[in-house]
Amino acid sequence: MSADRLVALERLEELERLQAYAFSAATFEINDKASIVTNPLRGEGRQASDIAHELSHLILEHELTEVRELSGVPFRTCRPEQEEEATALGGTLMLPRPLLLGAVRRGWGPEEIAEAYGVTEEMARFRYNSTGVAKQVRRGPGRSSA
């Protein structure tokens, strides 16, 4: 759900002015049901990435174990290594390697991948580079250890 259903949009804009990108998404568990809340100030591609990240925390059964403070408000978060795990899995869920491989074989770069699959260019570039699909296609079929 969008956070502006829970708090006034003006409060989200004020938080953004205080600290840019302080809040993108969060997962709340209410009555044994997980609810992901997204920031409506983010674009659709970024919101999709944020949702995949939050779903990854659930899939990986991460627990909120660290307390941090933002503008005087304490909140619980995961350990840094769990944040990295969720980022990696979220990107994999959105842009699995076989999908990227097909895109690169069609001659697509990160811009086209982002456009076709509704992700940010940043996410497309991250997965494009981290999976090595461009190098694999340049080497030609049968030459890589995919």
Short mmCIF file of N, CA, C and O in Angstrom, two decimals:
data_model
loop_
_atom_site.label_atom_id
_atom_site.label_comp_id
_atom_site.label_asym_id
_atom_site.label_seq_id
_atom_site.Cartn_x
_atom_site.Cartn_y
_atom_site.Cartn_z
N MET A 1 0.84 -1.16 0.00
CA MET A 1 0.00 0.00 0.00
C MET A 1 0.89 1.23 0.00
O MET A 1 2.02 1.20 0.46
N SER A 2 0.36 2.30 -0.49
CA SER A 2 1.08 3.56 -0.54
C SER A 2 1.03 4.25 0.83
O SER A 2 -0.01 4.30 1.47
N ALA A 3 2.16 4.79 1.25
CA ALA A 3 2.25 5.43 2.57
C ALA A 3 1.31 6.62 2.71
O ALA A 3 0.90 6.95 3.82
N ASP A 4 0.92 7.25 1.59
CA ASP A 4 0.03 8.40 1.71
C ASP A 4 -1.40 7.99 2.08
O ASP A 4 -2.25 8.84 2.32
N ARG A 5 -1.65 6.69 2.17
CA ARG A 5 -2.93 6.22 2.71
C ARG A 5 -2.89 6.19 4.23
O ARG A 5 -3.92 6.09 4.88
N LEU A 6 -1.67 6.27 4.78
CA LEU A 6 -1.48 6.19 6.24
C LEU A 6 -1.13 7.53 6.87
O LEU A 6 -1.50 7.79 8.01
N VAL A 7 -0.36 8.34 6.14
CA VAL A 7 0.03 9.66 6.62
C VAL A 7 -0.13 10.66 5.49
O VAL A 7 -0.13 10.29 4.31
N ALA A 8 -0.24 11.92 5.84
CA ALA A 8 -0.40 12.97 4.83
C ALA A 8 0.83 13.03 3.92
O ALA A 8 1.96 12.90 4.39
N LEU A 9 0.58 13.23 2.64
CA LEU A 9 1.66 13.34 1.67
C LEU A 9 2.65 14.44 2.07
O LEU A 9 3.86 14.30 1.88
N GLU A 10 2.14 15.51 2.67
CA GLU A 10 3.01 16.61 3.10
C GLU A 10 4.05 16.14 4.11
O GLU A 10 5.18 16.62 4.12
N ARG A 11 3.68 15.20 4.98
CA ARG A 11 4.63 14.67 5.97
C ARG A 11 5.72 13.85 5.28
O ARG A 11 6.88 13.91 5.68
N LEU A 12 5.35 13.12 4.24
CA LEU A 12 6.35 12.36 3.48
C LEU A 12 7.29 13.31 2.75
O LEU A 12 8.50 13.07 2.68
N GLU A 13 6.74 14.38 2.21
CA GLU A 13 7.57 15.38 1.52
C GLU A 13 8.52 16.06 2.50
O GLU A 13 9.68 16.32 2.17
N GLU A 14 8.04 16.33 3.72
CA GLU A 14 8.89 16.93 4.75
C GLU A 14 10.02 15.99 5.13
O GLU A 14 11.17 16.41 5.25
N LEU A 15 9.73 14.72 5.29
CA LEU A 15 10.77 13.72 5.59
C LEU A 15 11.79 13.70 4.46
O LEU A 15 12.99 13.65 4.71
N GLU A 16 11.33 13.77 3.23
CA GLU A 16 12.22 13.77 2.07
C GLU A 16 13.13 15.00 2.10
O GLU A 16 14.31 14.92 1.76
N ARG A 17 12.58 16.15 2.50
CA ARG A 17 13.40 17.37 2.60
C ARG A 17 14.43 17.24 3.72
O ARG A 17 15.56 17.69 3.58
N LEU A 18 14.06 16.62 4.81
CA LEU A 18 14.98 16.45 5.94
C LEU A 18 16.12 15.50 5.59
O LEU A 18 17.27 15.74 5.94
N GLN A 19 15.78 14.40 4.94
CA GLN A 19 16.79 13.42 4.56
C GLN A 19 16.31 12.66 3.32
O GLN A 19 15.45 11.78 3.42
N ALA A 20 16.87 13.02 2.19
CA ALA A 20 16.47 12.40 0.93
C ALA A 20 16.66 10.88 0.99
O ALA A 20 17.64 10.38 1.52
N TYR A 21 15.69 10.17 0.47
CA TYR A 21 15.68 8.70 0.40
C TYR A 21 15.76 8.02 1.76
O TYR A 21 16.16 6.87 1.86
N ALA A 22 15.34 8.72 2.81
CA ALA A 22 15.32 8.11 4.14
C ALA A 22 14.28 6.99 4.20
O ALA A 22 14.48 6.00 4.90
N PHE A 23 13.17 7.16 3.46
CA PHE A 23 12.12 6.14 3.47
C PHE A 23 11.73 5.79 2.04
O PHE A 23 11.32 6.64 1.28
N SER A 24 11.92 4.53 1.70
CA SER A 24 11.48 4.04 0.39
C SER A 24 10.35 3.04 0.56
O SER A 24 9.36 3.09 -0.15
N ALA A 25 10.52 2.10 1.49
CA ALA A 25 9.49 1.10 1.75
C ALA A 25 9.77 0.45 3.10
O ALA A 25 10.89 0.49 3.59
N ALA A 26 8.74 -0.15 3.65
CA ALA A 26 8.87 -0.86 4.92
C ALA A 26 7.82 -1.96 4.96
O ALA A 26 6.78 -1.86 4.31
N THR A 27 8.11 -3.00 5.72
CA THR A 27 7.16 -4.09 5.90
C THR A 27 6.70 -4.09 7.35
O THR A 27 7.51 -4.01 8.27
N PHE A 28 5.40 -4.16 7.51
CA PHE A 28 4.81 -4.23 8.84
C PHE A 28 4.06 -5.54 8.96
O PHE A 28 3.44 -5.99 8.00
N GLU A 29 4.13 -6.15 10.14
CA GLU A 29 3.37 -7.37 10.38
C GLU A 29 2.25 -7.03 11.35
O GLU A 29 2.50 -6.62 12.48
N ILE A 30 1.04 -7.19 10.88
CA ILE A 30 -0.14 -6.89 11.68
C ILE A 30 -1.05 -8.11 11.65
O ILE A 30 -1.44 -8.58 10.57
N ASN A 31 -1.35 -8.65 12.82
CA ASN A 31 -2.19 -9.86 12.92
C ASN A 31 -1.66 -10.99 12.04
O ASN A 31 -2.40 -11.62 11.30
N ASP A 32 -0.35 -11.22 12.12
CA ASP A 32 0.32 -12.28 11.36
C ASP A 32 0.22 -12.12 9.85
O ASP A 32 0.35 -13.09 9.10
N LYS A 33 -0.01 -10.91 9.39
CA LYS A 33 -0.07 -10.64 7.95
C LYS A 33 0.93 -9.54 7.63
O LYS A 33 0.94 -8.49 8.27
N ALA A 34 1.78 -9.78 6.63
CA ALA A 34 2.78 -8.80 6.23
C ALA A 34 2.15 -7.79 5.27
O ALA A 34 1.41 -8.16 4.36
N SER A 35 2.44 -6.52 5.52
CA SER A 35 1.98 -5.44 4.64
C SER A 35 3.18 -4.59 4.26
O SER A 35 3.92 -4.12 5.14
N ILE A 36 3.38 -4.40 2.97
CA ILE A 36 4.48 -3.57 2.48
C ILE A 36 3.93 -2.19 2.18
O ILE A 36 2.95 -2.05 1.45
N VAL A 37 4.58 -1.19 2.74
CA VAL A 37 4.19 0.20 2.54
C VAL A 37 5.28 0.87 1.71
O VAL A 37 6.46 0.80 2.06
N THR A 38 4.88 1.50 0.61
CA THR A 38 5.83 2.14 -0.29
C THR A 38 5.69 3.66 -0.24
O THR A 38 4.67 4.19 0.15
N ASN A 39 6.73 4.32 -0.68
CA ASN A 39 6.75 5.78 -0.72
C ASN A 39 6.22 6.25 -2.08
O ASN A 39 6.84 5.98 -3.11
N PRO A 40 5.10 6.98 -2.10
CA PRO A 40 4.53 7.43 -3.37
C PRO A 40 5.37 8.50 -4.07
O PRO A 40 5.11 8.83 -5.23
N LEU A 41 6.39 9.01 -3.40
CA LEU A 41 7.27 10.00 -4.02
C LEU A 41 8.28 9.36 -4.95
O LEU A 41 8.96 10.05 -5.70
N ARG A 42 8.37 8.04 -4.92
CA ARG A 42 9.30 7.30 -5.80
C ARG A 42 8.58 6.93 -7.09
O ARG A 42 7.37 6.71 -7.11
N GLY A 43 9.34 6.78 -8.15
CA GLY A 43 8.78 6.37 -9.44
C GLY A 43 8.36 4.91 -9.40
O GLY A 43 8.70 4.16 -8.48
N GLU A 44 7.62 4.50 -10.43
CA GLU A 44 7.11 3.12 -10.47
C GLU A 44 8.22 2.08 -10.45
O GLU A 44 8.11 1.06 -9.77
N GLY A 45 9.29 2.32 -11.21
CA GLY A 45 10.41 1.36 -11.23
C GLY A 45 11.06 1.22 -9.88
O GLY A 45 11.40 0.12 -9.44
N ARG A 46 11.24 2.34 -9.19
CA ARG A 46 11.84 2.30 -7.86
C ARG A 46 10.90 1.62 -6.87
O ARG A 46 11.34 0.83 -6.02
N GLN A 47 9.61 1.88 -6.96
CA GLN A 47 8.66 1.22 -6.06
C GLN A 47 8.67 -0.29 -6.29
O GLN A 47 8.61 -1.06 -5.33
N ALA A 48 8.76 -0.71 -7.54
CA ALA A 48 8.83 -2.15 -7.84
C ALA A 48 10.07 -2.77 -7.20
O ALA A 48 10.00 -3.85 -6.60
N SER A 49 11.19 -2.07 -7.29
CA SER A 49 12.42 -2.55 -6.68
C SER A 49 12.30 -2.60 -5.16
O SER A 49 12.74 -3.56 -4.52
N ASP A 50 11.68 -1.59 -4.58
CA ASP A 50 11.49 -1.56 -3.14
C ASP A 50 10.60 -2.71 -2.67
O ASP A 50 10.87 -3.33 -1.64
N ILE A 51 9.56 -3.00 -3.42
CA ILE A 51 8.67 -4.12 -3.07
C ILE A 51 9.43 -5.44 -3.17
O ILE A 51 9.33 -6.29 -2.28
N ALA A 52 10.22 -5.63 -4.23
CA ALA A 52 11.01 -6.85 -4.37
C ALA A 52 12.00 -6.99 -3.21
O ALA A 52 12.21 -8.09 -2.69
N HIS A 53 12.57 -5.88 -2.79
CA HIS A 53 13.51 -5.89 -1.66
C HIS A 53 12.79 -6.32 -0.38
O HIS A 53 13.28 -7.19 0.35
N GLU A 54 11.64 -5.74 -0.13
CA GLU A 54 10.88 -6.09 1.08
C GLU A 54 10.40 -7.54 1.03
O GLU A 54 10.45 -8.24 2.05
N LEU A 55 9.95 -8.01 -0.12
CA LEU A 55 9.56 -9.41 -0.26
C LEU A 55 10.74 -10.33 0.01
O LEU A 55 10.59 -11.40 0.60
N SER A 56 11.92 -9.90 -0.41
CA SER A 56 13.13 -10.70 -0.18
C SER A 56 13.40 -10.86 1.31
O SER A 56 13.81 -11.93 1.75
N HIS A 57 13.20 -9.78 2.08
CA HIS A 57 13.35 -9.91 3.53
C HIS A 57 12.41 -10.99 4.07
O HIS A 57 12.80 -11.79 4.93
N LEU A 58 11.18 -11.01 3.57
CA LEU A 58 10.21 -12.01 4.03
C LEU A 58 10.63 -13.42 3.61
O LEU A 58 10.59 -14.36 4.42
N ILE A 59 11.03 -13.58 2.37
CA ILE A 59 11.45 -14.89 1.85
C ILE A 59 12.64 -15.41 2.66
O ILE A 59 12.71 -16.59 3.01
N LEU A 60 13.59 -14.52 2.95
CA LEU A 60 14.81 -14.90 3.67
C LEU A 60 14.61 -14.95 5.19
O LEU A 60 15.55 -15.28 5.92
N GLU A 61 13.40 -14.63 5.63
CA GLU A 61 13.04 -14.65 7.05
C GLU A 61 13.98 -13.80 7.91
O GLU A 61 14.39 -14.19 9.00
N HIS A 62 14.29 -12.61 7.40
CA HIS A 62 15.11 -11.67 8.16
C HIS A 62 14.31 -11.11 9.33
O HIS A 62 13.11 -10.95 9.24
N GLU A 63 15.02 -10.80 10.40
CA GLU A 63 14.38 -10.22 11.58
C GLU A 63 14.89 -8.80 11.80
O GLU A 63 16.06 -8.51 11.54
N LEU A 64 14.02 -7.95 12.30
CA LEU A 64 14.40 -6.58 12.63
C LEU A 64 15.13 -6.61 13.96
O LEU A 64 14.53 -6.81 15.00
N THR A 65 16.45 -6.44 13.90
CA THR A 65 17.25 -6.59 15.11
C THR A 65 18.01 -5.34 15.51
O THR A 65 18.51 -5.26 16.62
N GLU A 66 18.15 -4.37 14.61
CA GLU A 66 18.91 -3.17 14.91
C GLU A 66 17.97 -1.98 15.09
O GLU A 66 16.98 -1.86 14.38
N VAL A 67 18.32 -1.11 16.02
CA VAL A 67 17.55 0.11 16.24
C VAL A 67 18.36 1.29 15.68
O VAL A 67 19.53 1.44 16.00
N ARG A 68 17.73 2.07 14.83
CA ARG A 68 18.35 3.28 14.28
C ARG A 68 17.45 4.45 14.57
O ARG A 68 16.28 4.29 14.90
N GLU A 69 17.99 5.65 14.41
CA GLU A 69 17.19 6.85 14.67
C GLU A 69 17.22 7.75 13.45
O GLU A 69 18.26 7.97 12.84
N LEU A 70 16.05 8.26 13.07
CA LEU A 70 15.93 9.17 11.94
C LEU A 70 15.10 10.36 12.39
O LEU A 70 13.95 10.19 12.78
N SER A 71 15.71 11.52 12.36
CA SER A 71 15.04 12.76 12.79
C SER A 71 14.40 12.60 14.17
O SER A 71 13.27 13.01 14.40
N GLY A 72 15.13 11.93 15.06
CA GLY A 72 14.64 11.78 16.42
C GLY A 72 13.64 10.66 16.63
O GLY A 72 13.15 10.46 17.73
N VAL A 73 13.34 9.91 15.57
CA VAL A 73 12.37 8.82 15.67
C VAL A 73 13.11 7.49 15.57
O VAL A 73 13.76 7.22 14.56
N PRO A 74 13.04 6.64 16.61
CA PRO A 74 13.69 5.34 16.53
C PRO A 74 12.89 4.37 15.66
O PRO A 74 11.66 4.41 15.62
N PHE A 75 13.60 3.53 14.93
CA PHE A 75 12.95 2.47 14.16
C PHE A 75 13.86 1.26 14.10
O PHE A 75 15.07 1.38 14.29
N ARG A 76 13.26 0.11 13.87
CA ARG A 76 14.02 -1.14 13.81
C ARG A 76 14.31 -1.49 12.36
O ARG A 76 13.50 -1.26 11.47
N THR A 77 15.47 -2.08 12.14
CA THR A 77 15.88 -2.47 10.80
C THR A 77 16.68 -3.76 10.87
O THR A 77 17.00 -4.25 11.95
N CYS A 78 17.01 -4.30 9.71
CA CYS A 78 17.82 -5.51 9.62
C CYS A 78 19.30 -5.17 9.69
O CYS A 78 19.70 -4.02 9.50
N ARG A 79 20.12 -6.17 9.92
CA ARG A 79 21.57 -5.99 9.91
C ARG A 79 22.03 -5.66 8.48
O ARG A 79 21.38 -6.05 7.51
N PRO A 80 23.14 -4.94 8.35
CA PRO A 80 23.61 -4.54 7.00
C PRO A 80 23.78 -5.70 6.03
O PRO A 80 23.42 -5.58 4.85
N GLU A 81 24.29 -6.84 6.50
CA GLU A 81 24.47 -7.97 5.58
C GLU A 81 23.11 -8.52 5.10
O GLU A 81 22.99 -9.02 3.98
N GLN A 82 22.09 -8.41 5.94
CA GLN A 82 20.76 -8.84 5.52
C GLN A 82 20.17 -7.87 4.51
O GLN A 82 19.45 -8.28 3.60
N GLU A 83 20.48 -6.59 4.65
CA GLU A 83 20.04 -5.61 3.65
C GLU A 83 20.67 -5.93 2.30
O GLU A 83 20.01 -5.86 1.26
N GLU A 84 21.95 -6.29 2.30
CA GLU A 84 22.63 -6.66 1.06
C GLU A 84 22.01 -7.92 0.44
O GLU A 84 21.83 -8.00 -0.77
N GLU A 85 21.70 -8.90 1.28
CA GLU A 85 21.06 -10.12 0.79
C GLU A 85 19.72 -9.80 0.14
O GLU A 85 19.39 -10.31 -0.94
N ALA A 86 18.92 -8.94 0.78
CA ALA A 86 17.61 -8.58 0.24
C ALA A 86 17.75 -7.81 -1.07
O ALA A 86 16.96 -8.00 -1.99
N THR A 87 18.75 -6.95 -1.16
CA THR A 87 18.99 -6.22 -2.40
C THR A 87 19.35 -7.18 -3.53
O THR A 87 18.83 -7.07 -4.65
N ALA A 88 20.23 -8.13 -3.24
CA ALA A 88 20.66 -9.09 -4.26
C ALA A 88 19.49 -9.98 -4.71
O ALA A 88 19.27 -10.16 -5.91
N LEU A 89 18.74 -10.52 -3.76
CA LEU A 89 17.61 -11.38 -4.12
C LEU A 89 16.53 -10.58 -4.84
O LEU A 89 15.96 -11.04 -5.83
N GLY A 90 16.26 -9.38 -4.37
CA GLY A 90 15.25 -8.54 -5.02
C GLY A 90 15.59 -8.29 -6.48
O GLY A 90 14.73 -8.41 -7.36
N GLY A 91 16.84 -7.98 -6.76
CA GLY A 91 17.27 -7.77 -8.15
C GLY A 91 17.15 -9.04 -8.98
O GLY A 91 16.75 -9.01 -10.14
N THR A 92 17.46 -10.16 -8.37
CA THR A 92 17.36 -11.45 -9.07
C THR A 92 15.91 -11.80 -9.37
O THR A 92 15.60 -12.31 -10.45
N LEU A 93 15.01 -11.50 -8.44
CA LEU A 93 13.59 -11.76 -8.68
C LEU A 93 13.06 -10.90 -9.83
O LEU A 93 12.25 -11.36 -10.64
N MET A 94 13.50 -9.65 -9.89
CA MET A 94 13.01 -8.73 -10.91
C MET A 94 13.63 -8.99 -12.28
O MET A 94 12.94 -8.89 -13.30
N LEU A 95 14.93 -9.28 -12.29
CA LEU A 95 15.66 -9.48 -13.55
C LEU A 95 16.52 -10.73 -13.45
O LEU A 95 17.74 -10.66 -13.27
N PRO A 96 15.88 -11.90 -13.56
CA PRO A 96 16.67 -13.14 -13.48
C PRO A 96 17.68 -13.22 -14.63
O PRO A 96 17.48 -12.67 -15.71
N ARG A 97 18.77 -13.90 -14.39
CA ARG A 97 19.86 -13.98 -15.37
C ARG A 97 19.40 -14.47 -16.75
O ARG A 97 19.79 -13.90 -17.76
N PRO A 98 18.58 -15.54 -16.85
CA PRO A 98 18.15 -15.97 -18.18
C PRO A 98 17.39 -14.88 -18.95
O PRO A 98 17.55 -14.74 -20.17
N LEU A 99 16.59 -14.10 -18.26
CA LEU A 99 15.88 -12.99 -18.89
C LEU A 99 16.88 -11.96 -19.42
O LEU A 99 16.76 -11.48 -20.55
N LEU A 100 17.88 -11.64 -18.60
CA LEU A 100 18.90 -10.68 -19.02
C LEU A 100 19.71 -11.20 -20.20
O LEU A 100 20.02 -10.45 -21.13
N LEU A 101 20.02 -12.47 -20.17
CA LEU A 101 20.78 -13.06 -21.25
C LEU A 101 20.03 -12.93 -22.58
O LEU A 101 20.61 -12.54 -23.60
N GLY A 102 18.74 -13.20 -22.56
CA GLY A 102 17.93 -13.03 -23.76
C GLY A 102 17.89 -11.59 -24.23
O GLY A 102 17.96 -11.30 -25.43
N ALA A 103 17.80 -10.67 -23.29
CA ALA A 103 17.77 -9.24 -23.64
C ALA A 103 19.07 -8.81 -24.29
O ALA A 103 19.07 -8.10 -25.30
N VAL A 104 20.19 -9.25 -23.75
CA VAL A 104 21.50 -8.87 -24.30
C VAL A 104 21.68 -9.50 -25.68
O VAL A 104 22.22 -8.87 -26.60
N ARG A 105 21.20 -10.70 -25.86
CA ARG A 105 21.29 -11.34 -27.19
C ARG A 105 20.47 -10.59 -28.23
O ARG A 105 20.77 -10.65 -29.42
N ARG A 106 19.43 -9.86 -27.77
CA ARG A 106 18.65 -9.02 -28.68
C ARG A 106 19.31 -7.66 -28.90
O ARG A 106 18.78 -6.82 -29.61
N GLY A 107 20.46 -7.45 -28.25
CA GLY A 107 21.19 -6.21 -28.41
C GLY A 107 20.78 -5.12 -27.44
O GLY A 107 21.15 -3.96 -27.63
N TRP A 108 20.04 -5.47 -26.42
CA TRP A 108 19.58 -4.47 -25.45
C TRP A 108 20.66 -4.16 -24.42
O TRP A 108 21.38 -5.05 -23.96
N GLY A 109 20.70 -2.91 -24.03
CA GLY A 109 21.54 -2.47 -22.92
C GLY A 109 20.64 -2.16 -21.73
O GLY A 109 19.42 -2.38 -21.78
N PRO A 110 21.22 -1.62 -20.66
CA PRO A 110 20.44 -1.31 -19.46
C PRO A 110 19.21 -0.42 -19.71
O PRO A 110 18.18 -0.63 -19.09
N GLU A 111 19.32 0.56 -20.60
CA GLU A 111 18.17 1.44 -20.87
C GLU A 111 16.98 0.66 -21.41
O GLU A 111 15.85 0.83 -20.96
N GLU A 112 17.23 -0.18 -22.40
CA GLU A 112 16.15 -0.96 -23.00
C GLU A 112 15.58 -1.99 -22.02
O GLU A 112 14.38 -2.24 -22.00
N ILE A 113 16.46 -2.58 -21.23
CA ILE A 113 16.02 -3.56 -20.23
C ILE A 113 15.10 -2.88 -19.21
O ILE A 113 14.03 -3.40 -18.88
N ALA A 114 15.52 -1.71 -18.74
CA ALA A 114 14.71 -0.97 -17.77
C ALA A 114 13.34 -0.65 -18.34
O ALA A 114 12.31 -0.84 -17.69
N GLU A 115 13.32 -0.17 -19.57
CA GLU A 115 12.06 0.19 -20.23
C GLU A 115 11.15 -1.03 -20.41
O GLU A 115 9.97 -0.99 -20.11
N ALA A 116 11.73 -2.12 -20.88
CA ALA A 116 10.92 -3.31 -21.18
C ALA A 116 10.37 -3.99 -19.93
O ALA A 116 9.27 -4.54 -19.96
N TYR A 117 11.12 -3.95 -18.83
CA TYR A 117 10.73 -4.72 -17.65
C TYR A 117 10.28 -3.86 -16.47
O TYR A 117 10.08 -4.39 -15.37
N GLY A 118 10.14 -2.56 -16.67
CA GLY A 118 9.57 -1.70 -15.64
C GLY A 118 10.42 -1.53 -14.39
O GLY A 118 9.90 -1.42 -13.29
N VAL A 119 11.73 -1.54 -14.59
CA VAL A 119 12.65 -1.32 -13.48
C VAL A 119 13.42 -0.03 -13.73
O VAL A 119 13.36 0.55 -14.81
N THR A 120 14.15 0.42 -12.73
CA THR A 120 14.97 1.61 -12.92
C THR A 120 16.20 1.26 -13.76
O THR A 120 16.63 0.10 -13.80
N GLU A 121 16.76 2.27 -14.40
CA GLU A 121 18.01 2.04 -15.14
C GLU A 121 19.11 1.62 -14.18
O GLU A 121 19.97 0.81 -14.55
N GLU A 122 19.09 2.15 -12.96
CA GLU A 122 20.08 1.77 -11.96
C GLU A 122 20.01 0.27 -11.68
O GLU A 122 21.05 -0.40 -11.64
N MET A 123 18.81 -0.27 -11.50
CA MET A 123 18.65 -1.70 -11.25
C MET A 123 19.08 -2.51 -12.48
O MET A 123 19.78 -3.52 -12.36
N ALA A 124 18.66 -2.08 -13.65
CA ALA A 124 19.03 -2.79 -14.88
C ALA A 124 20.55 -2.80 -15.05
O ALA A 124 21.13 -3.83 -15.39
N ARG A 125 21.19 -1.68 -14.80
CA ARG A 125 22.65 -1.59 -14.94
C ARG A 125 23.34 -2.48 -13.90
O ARG A 125 24.30 -3.18 -14.22
N PHE A 126 22.83 -2.47 -12.66
CA PHE A 126 23.40 -3.30 -11.60
C PHE A 126 23.35 -4.77 -12.00
O PHE A 126 24.36 -5.48 -11.94
N ARG A 127 22.19 -5.25 -12.43
CA ARG A 127 22.06 -6.66 -12.80
C ARG A 127 22.84 -6.97 -14.08
O ARG A 127 23.46 -8.03 -14.19
N TYR A 128 22.83 -6.08 -15.05
CA TYR A 128 23.56 -6.23 -16.31
C TYR A 128 25.04 -6.45 -16.02
O TYR A 128 25.67 -7.35 -16.56
N ASN A 129 25.58 -5.62 -15.14
CA ASN A 129 27.01 -5.71 -14.81
C ASN A 129 27.33 -6.86 -13.87
O ASN A 129 28.33 -7.55 -14.06
N SER A 130 26.51 -7.07 -12.86
CA SER A 130 26.85 -8.08 -11.85
C SER A 130 26.68 -9.52 -12.35
O SER A 130 27.31 -10.42 -11.81
N THR A 131 25.83 -9.72 -13.36
CA THR A 131 25.64 -11.08 -13.87
C THR A 131 26.64 -11.47 -14.94
O THR A 131 26.79 -12.65 -15.25
N GLY A 132 27.30 -10.49 -15.55
CA GLY A 132 28.28 -10.77 -16.60
C GLY A 132 27.67 -11.17 -17.93
O GLY A 132 28.36 -11.72 -18.79
N VAL A 133 26.37 -10.92 -18.14
CA VAL A 133 25.72 -11.38 -19.37
C VAL A 133 26.30 -10.72 -20.62
O VAL A 133 26.41 -11.37 -21.66
N ALA A 134 26.70 -9.47 -20.54
CA ALA A 134 27.26 -8.80 -21.73
C ALA A 134 28.57 -9.46 -22.15
O ALA A 134 28.80 -9.68 -23.34
N LYS A 135 29.41 -9.81 -21.19
CA LYS A 135 30.67 -10.49 -21.50
C LYS A 135 30.41 -11.87 -22.07
O LYS A 135 31.09 -12.32 -22.97
N GLN A 136 29.41 -12.55 -21.53
CA GLN A 136 29.09 -13.90 -22.00
C GLN A 136 28.65 -13.85 -23.46
O GLN A 136 29.09 -14.67 -24.26
N VAL A 137 27.82 -12.90 -23.82
CA VAL A 137 27.32 -12.81 -25.20
C VAL A 137 28.44 -12.40 -26.14
O VAL A 137 28.53 -12.91 -27.25
N ARG A 138 29.34 -11.52 -25.71
CA ARG A 138 30.47 -11.11 -26.56
C ARG A 138 31.38 -12.28 -26.87
O ARG A 138 31.96 -12.36 -27.95
N ARG A 139 31.54 -13.21 -25.90
CA ARG A 139 32.40 -14.37 -26.11
C ARG A 139 31.79 -15.35 -27.09
O ARG A 139 32.46 -16.15 -27.69
N GLY A 140 30.47 -15.28 -27.18
CA GLY A 140 29.81 -16.20 -28.10
C GLY A 140 29.30 -17.44 -27.40
O GLY A 140 29.73 -17.76 -26.29
N PRO A 141 28.39 -18.16 -28.05
CA PRO A 141 27.81 -19.36 -27.43
C PRO A 141 28.85 -20.46 -27.24
O PRO A 141 29.77 -20.61 -28.04
N GLY A 142 28.67 -21.19 -26.15
CA GLY A 142 29.53 -22.33 -25.89
C GLY A 142 30.88 -21.99 -25.30
O GLY A 142 31.67 -22.86 -25.02
N ARG A 143 31.18 -20.72 -25.12
CA ARG A 143 32.49 -20.33 -24.60
C ARG A 143 32.46 -19.91 -23.14
O ARG A 143 33.49 -19.62 -22.59
N SER A 144 31.31 -19.84 -22.57
CA SER A 144 31.24 -19.37 -21.18
C SER A 144 30.82 -20.50 -20.26
O SER A 144 30.36 -21.55 -20.70
N SER A 145 30.98 -20.24 -18.99
CA SER A 145 30.59 -21.22 -18.00
C SER A 145 29.36 -20.73 -17.26
O SER A 145 29.30 -20.77 -16.05
N ALA A 146 28.38 -20.25 -17.98
CA ALA A 146 27.17 -19.66 -17.42
C ALA A 146 26.66 -20.49 -16.29
O ALA A 146 26.06 -20.16 -15.40
#
